[in-house]
Coordinates of C-alpha atoms in Angstrom, one line a residue:
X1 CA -59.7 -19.1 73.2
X2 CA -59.3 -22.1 70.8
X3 CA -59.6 -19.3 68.0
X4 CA -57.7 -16.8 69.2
X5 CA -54.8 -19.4 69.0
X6 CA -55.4 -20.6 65.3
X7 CA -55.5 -17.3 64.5
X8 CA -51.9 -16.4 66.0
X9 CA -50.7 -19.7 64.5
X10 CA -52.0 -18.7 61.3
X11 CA -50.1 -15.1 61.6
X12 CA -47.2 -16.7 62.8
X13 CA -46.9 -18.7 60.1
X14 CA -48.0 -16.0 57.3
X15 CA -45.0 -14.3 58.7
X16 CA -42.4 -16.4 58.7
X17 CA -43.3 -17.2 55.0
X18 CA -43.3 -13.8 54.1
X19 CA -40.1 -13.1 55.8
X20 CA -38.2 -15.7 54.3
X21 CA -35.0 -15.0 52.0
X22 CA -35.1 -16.9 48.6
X23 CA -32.2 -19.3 48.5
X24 CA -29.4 -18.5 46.8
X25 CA -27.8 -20.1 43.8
X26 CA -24.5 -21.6 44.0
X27 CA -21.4 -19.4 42.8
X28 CA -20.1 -20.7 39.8
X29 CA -16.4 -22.9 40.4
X30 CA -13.8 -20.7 39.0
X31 CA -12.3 -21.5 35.7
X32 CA -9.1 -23.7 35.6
X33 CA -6.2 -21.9 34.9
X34 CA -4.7 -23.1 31.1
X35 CA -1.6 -25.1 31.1
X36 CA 0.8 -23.6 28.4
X37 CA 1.6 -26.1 25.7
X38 CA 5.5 -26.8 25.2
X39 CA 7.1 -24.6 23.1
X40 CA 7.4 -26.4 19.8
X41 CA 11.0 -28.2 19.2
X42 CA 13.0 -26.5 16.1
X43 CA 14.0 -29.0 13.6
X44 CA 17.3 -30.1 13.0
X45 CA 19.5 -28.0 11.3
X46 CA 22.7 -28.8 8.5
X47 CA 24.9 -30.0 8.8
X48 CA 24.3 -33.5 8.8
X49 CA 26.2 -36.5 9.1
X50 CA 25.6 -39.7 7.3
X51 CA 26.9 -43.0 8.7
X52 CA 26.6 -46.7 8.8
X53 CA 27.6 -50.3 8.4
X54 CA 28.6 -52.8 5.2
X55 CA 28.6 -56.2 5.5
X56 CA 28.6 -59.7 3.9
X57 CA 25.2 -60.8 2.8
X58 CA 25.8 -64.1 3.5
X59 CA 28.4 -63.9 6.1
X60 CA 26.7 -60.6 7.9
X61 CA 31.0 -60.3 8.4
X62 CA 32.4 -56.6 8.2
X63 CA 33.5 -55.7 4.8
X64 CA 36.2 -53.4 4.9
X65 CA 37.9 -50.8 3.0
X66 CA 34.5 -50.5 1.1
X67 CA 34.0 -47.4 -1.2
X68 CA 30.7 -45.2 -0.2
X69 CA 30.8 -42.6 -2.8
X70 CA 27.7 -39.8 -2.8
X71 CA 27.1 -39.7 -6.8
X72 CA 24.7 -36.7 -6.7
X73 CA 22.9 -33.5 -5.3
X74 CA 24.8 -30.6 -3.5
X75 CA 27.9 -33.1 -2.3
X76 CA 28.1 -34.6 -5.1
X77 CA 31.9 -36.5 -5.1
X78 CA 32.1 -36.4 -1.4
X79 CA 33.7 -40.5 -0.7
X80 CA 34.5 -42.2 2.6
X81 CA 36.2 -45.6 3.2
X82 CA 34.6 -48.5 5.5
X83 CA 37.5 -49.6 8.4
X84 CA 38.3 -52.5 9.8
X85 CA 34.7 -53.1 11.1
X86 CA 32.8 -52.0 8.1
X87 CA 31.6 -49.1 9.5
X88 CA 32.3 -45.4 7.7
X89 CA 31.2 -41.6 8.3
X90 CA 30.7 -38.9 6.1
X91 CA 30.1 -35.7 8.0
X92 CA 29.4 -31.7 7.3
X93 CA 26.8 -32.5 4.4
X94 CA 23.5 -30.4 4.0
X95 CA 19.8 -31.2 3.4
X96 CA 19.2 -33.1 0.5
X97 CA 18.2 -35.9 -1.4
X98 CA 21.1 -37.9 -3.1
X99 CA 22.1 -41.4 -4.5
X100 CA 25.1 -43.2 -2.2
X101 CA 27.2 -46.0 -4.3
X102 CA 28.6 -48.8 -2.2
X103 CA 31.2 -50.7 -4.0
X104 CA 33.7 -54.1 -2.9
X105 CA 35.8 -55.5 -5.4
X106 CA 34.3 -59.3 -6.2
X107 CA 30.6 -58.0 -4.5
X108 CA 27.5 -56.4 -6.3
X109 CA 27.6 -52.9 -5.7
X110 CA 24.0 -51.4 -3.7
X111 CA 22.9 -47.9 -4.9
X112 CA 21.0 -46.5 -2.3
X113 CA 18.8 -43.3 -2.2
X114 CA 18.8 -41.0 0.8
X115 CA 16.7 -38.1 2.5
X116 CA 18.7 -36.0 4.7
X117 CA 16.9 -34.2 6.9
X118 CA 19.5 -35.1 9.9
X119 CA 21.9 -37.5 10.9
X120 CA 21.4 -40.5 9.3
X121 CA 23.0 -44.1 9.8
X122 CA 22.4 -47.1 7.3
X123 CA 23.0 -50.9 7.3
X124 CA 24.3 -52.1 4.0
X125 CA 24.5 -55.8 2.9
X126 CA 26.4 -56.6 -0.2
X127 CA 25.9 -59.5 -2.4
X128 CA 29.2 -61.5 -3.3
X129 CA 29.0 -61.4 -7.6
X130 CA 27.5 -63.4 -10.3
X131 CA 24.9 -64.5 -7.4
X132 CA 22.6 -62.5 -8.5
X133 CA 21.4 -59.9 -11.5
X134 CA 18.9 -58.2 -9.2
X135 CA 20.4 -54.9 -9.1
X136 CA 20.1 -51.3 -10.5
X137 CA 20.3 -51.6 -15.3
X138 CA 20.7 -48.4 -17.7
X139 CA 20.3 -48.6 -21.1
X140 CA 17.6 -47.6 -23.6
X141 CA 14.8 -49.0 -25.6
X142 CA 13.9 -48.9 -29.1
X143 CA 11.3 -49.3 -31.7
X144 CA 9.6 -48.7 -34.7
X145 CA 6.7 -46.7 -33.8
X146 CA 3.6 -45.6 -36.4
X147 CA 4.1 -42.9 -39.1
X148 CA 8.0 -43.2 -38.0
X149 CA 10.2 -45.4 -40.8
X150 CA 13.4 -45.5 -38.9
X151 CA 13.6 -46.9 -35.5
X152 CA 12.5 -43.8 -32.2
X153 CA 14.8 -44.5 -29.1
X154 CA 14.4 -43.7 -25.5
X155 CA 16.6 -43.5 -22.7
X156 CA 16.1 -45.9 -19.5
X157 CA 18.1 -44.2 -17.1
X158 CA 17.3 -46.2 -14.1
X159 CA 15.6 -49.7 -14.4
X160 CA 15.6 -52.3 -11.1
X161 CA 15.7 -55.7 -12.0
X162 CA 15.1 -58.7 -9.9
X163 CA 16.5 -62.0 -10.0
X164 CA 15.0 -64.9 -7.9
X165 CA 15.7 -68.5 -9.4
X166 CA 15.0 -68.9 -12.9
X167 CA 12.4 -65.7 -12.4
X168 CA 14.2 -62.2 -13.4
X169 CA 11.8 -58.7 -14.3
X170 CA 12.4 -55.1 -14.8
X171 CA 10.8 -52.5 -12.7
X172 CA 10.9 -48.2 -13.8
X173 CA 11.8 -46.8 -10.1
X174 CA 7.6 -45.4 -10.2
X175 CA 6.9 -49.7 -10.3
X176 CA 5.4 -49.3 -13.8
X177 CA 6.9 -52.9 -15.2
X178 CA 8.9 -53.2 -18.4
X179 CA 9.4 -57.0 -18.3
X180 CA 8.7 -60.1 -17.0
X181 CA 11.0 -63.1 -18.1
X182 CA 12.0 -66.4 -17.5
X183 CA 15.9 -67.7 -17.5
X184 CA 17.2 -71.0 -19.7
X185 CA 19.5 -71.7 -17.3
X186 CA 20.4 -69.3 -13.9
X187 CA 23.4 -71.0 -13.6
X188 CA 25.1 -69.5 -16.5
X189 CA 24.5 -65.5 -15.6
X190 CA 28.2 -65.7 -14.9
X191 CA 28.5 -66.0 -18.8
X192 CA 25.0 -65.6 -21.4
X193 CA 21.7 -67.3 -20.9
X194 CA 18.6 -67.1 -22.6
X195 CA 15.5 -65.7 -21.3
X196 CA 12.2 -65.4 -22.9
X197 CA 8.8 -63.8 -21.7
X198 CA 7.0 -60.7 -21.8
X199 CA 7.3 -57.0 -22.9
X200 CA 4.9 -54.2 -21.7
X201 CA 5.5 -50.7 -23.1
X202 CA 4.0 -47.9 -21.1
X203 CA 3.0 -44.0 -23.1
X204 CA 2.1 -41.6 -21.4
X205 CA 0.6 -38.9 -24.3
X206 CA -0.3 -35.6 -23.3
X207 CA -2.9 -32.8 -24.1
X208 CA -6.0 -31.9 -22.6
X209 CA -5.8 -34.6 -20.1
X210 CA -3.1 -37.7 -19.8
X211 CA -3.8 -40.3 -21.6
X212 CA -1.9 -43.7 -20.8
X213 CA -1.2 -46.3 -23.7
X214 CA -0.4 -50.1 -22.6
X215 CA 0.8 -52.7 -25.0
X216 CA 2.8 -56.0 -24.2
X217 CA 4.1 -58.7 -26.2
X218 CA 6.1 -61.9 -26.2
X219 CA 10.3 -61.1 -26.1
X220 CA 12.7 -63.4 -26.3
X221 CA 16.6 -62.6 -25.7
X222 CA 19.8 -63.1 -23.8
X223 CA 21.8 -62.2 -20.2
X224 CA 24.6 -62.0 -19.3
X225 CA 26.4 -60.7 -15.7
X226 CA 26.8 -57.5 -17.5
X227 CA 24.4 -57.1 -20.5
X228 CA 20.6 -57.4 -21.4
X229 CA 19.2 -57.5 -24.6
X230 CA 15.8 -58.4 -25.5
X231 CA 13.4 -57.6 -28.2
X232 CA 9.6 -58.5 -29.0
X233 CA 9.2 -58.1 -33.0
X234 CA 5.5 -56.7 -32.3
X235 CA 3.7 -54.9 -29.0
X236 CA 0.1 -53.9 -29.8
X237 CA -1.3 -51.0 -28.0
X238 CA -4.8 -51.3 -25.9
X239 CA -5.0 -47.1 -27.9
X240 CA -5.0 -48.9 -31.2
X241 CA -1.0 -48.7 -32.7
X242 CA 1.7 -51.2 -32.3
X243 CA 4.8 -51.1 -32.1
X244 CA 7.8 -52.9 -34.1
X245 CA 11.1 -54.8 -33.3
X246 CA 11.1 -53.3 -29.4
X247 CA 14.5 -53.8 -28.3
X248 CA 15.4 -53.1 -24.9
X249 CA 19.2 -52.8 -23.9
X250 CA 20.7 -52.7 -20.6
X251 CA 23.7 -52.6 -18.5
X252 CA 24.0 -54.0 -15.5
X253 CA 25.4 -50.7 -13.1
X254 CA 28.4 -51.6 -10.8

């Protein structure tokens, strides 16, 4: 009897295992559903507007009746006049790069570069004169270079000097430096001082690959609120040459 029951547990079990289903695997999660990404702003579009505000360097007061003259690129000539709260608009103008002059009688006038790639408002402080000589110089610089007998010159259309103290320099807009200079006496810009210092010419030559030329030598000259002359009787090159009687000459831009 005792076996007779084993044996039916046995088969019992036997069957259960056989008839067992195999489990199943899980269904997969379904994917999530993309978010669309914002369609993509369109930039701004011409015409622009250009605005802002002059004031009194020292004062931060309004300067009125300021002249903001655009002096090149497509709107070349277009003006505007700063009211009674030293503010101005110049409106309809396209994309471009340009130079904007801002100019008070008895004040240093700024020259400011602008981008427009849409409206565009700037703050403007102007210096009251013969405070300063930092400010935008033209002029041109010349020398007696090798295998040459009369004297090579070179325009300098655009050169930014800074004044601080006694301390004044001359910068190329791309920050390669032209000169680096003391002053006699900074109280006398209003009229001519003296300054003395150091000259450094920059050539670029050109063939198979650029090759740049430094020299630099001592200069000594004179300043005046409107006028810059300086010359260094020798500049010896790091390429092997010197040059002779460098003169730089410059005018202060108003």
């Amino acid at each position: 009897m005792g076996f007779r029951r084993a044996v039916r547990v046995a088969l019992c079990a036997t069957i259960l295992a056989c008839g067992s289903k195999s489990p199943t695997a899980p269904e997969p999660s379904p994917a999530p559903t993309p978010v669309p990404s914002p369609a993509p702003q369109p930039p701004p579009t011409p015409p622009f507007t250009l605005s802002g505000r002059v004031v009194d360097l020292n004062t931060t007061g309004p300067l009125a009746s300021t002249s903001v003259a655009i002096l090149d690129g497509p709107d070349a000539g277009r003006t505007a006049i700063t009211d009674s709260s030293g503010t101005f608009e110049i409106g309809d103008l396209r994309l471009a790069g340009f130079t904007v002059r801002f100019r008070h009688e008895g004040y240093d006038s700024v020259f400011r570069g602008v981008t427009l790639a849409s409206d565009t408002s700037l703050a403007i402080a102007l210096r009251p004169a013969m405070q300063s000589l930092t400010g935008t110089w033209t002029g041109s610089l010349t020398a007696v270079t090798p295998n040459t007998s009369s004297p090579q010159t070179e325009s300098i259309p655009e050169l930014n000097v800074t004044h601080t103290g006694a301390e004044i320099s001359g910068v190329y807009p791309n920050t390669v430096v032209l000169f680096n200079g003391t002053l006699r006496d900074p109280s006398a810009i209003g009229a001519t001082t003296a300054v003395t210092g150091a000259m450094t010419v920059t050539i670029f030559q050109s063939g198979r690959s650029t090759l740049t030329c430094t020299g630099s030598g001592a200069m000594s000259g004179t300043v005046s609120w409107t006028r810059l002359v300086i010359v260094a009787p020798q500049v010896p090159f790091d390429c092997g040459f010197t040059y002779t009687n460098v003169t730089v000459s410059l005018i202060r831009q108003q």
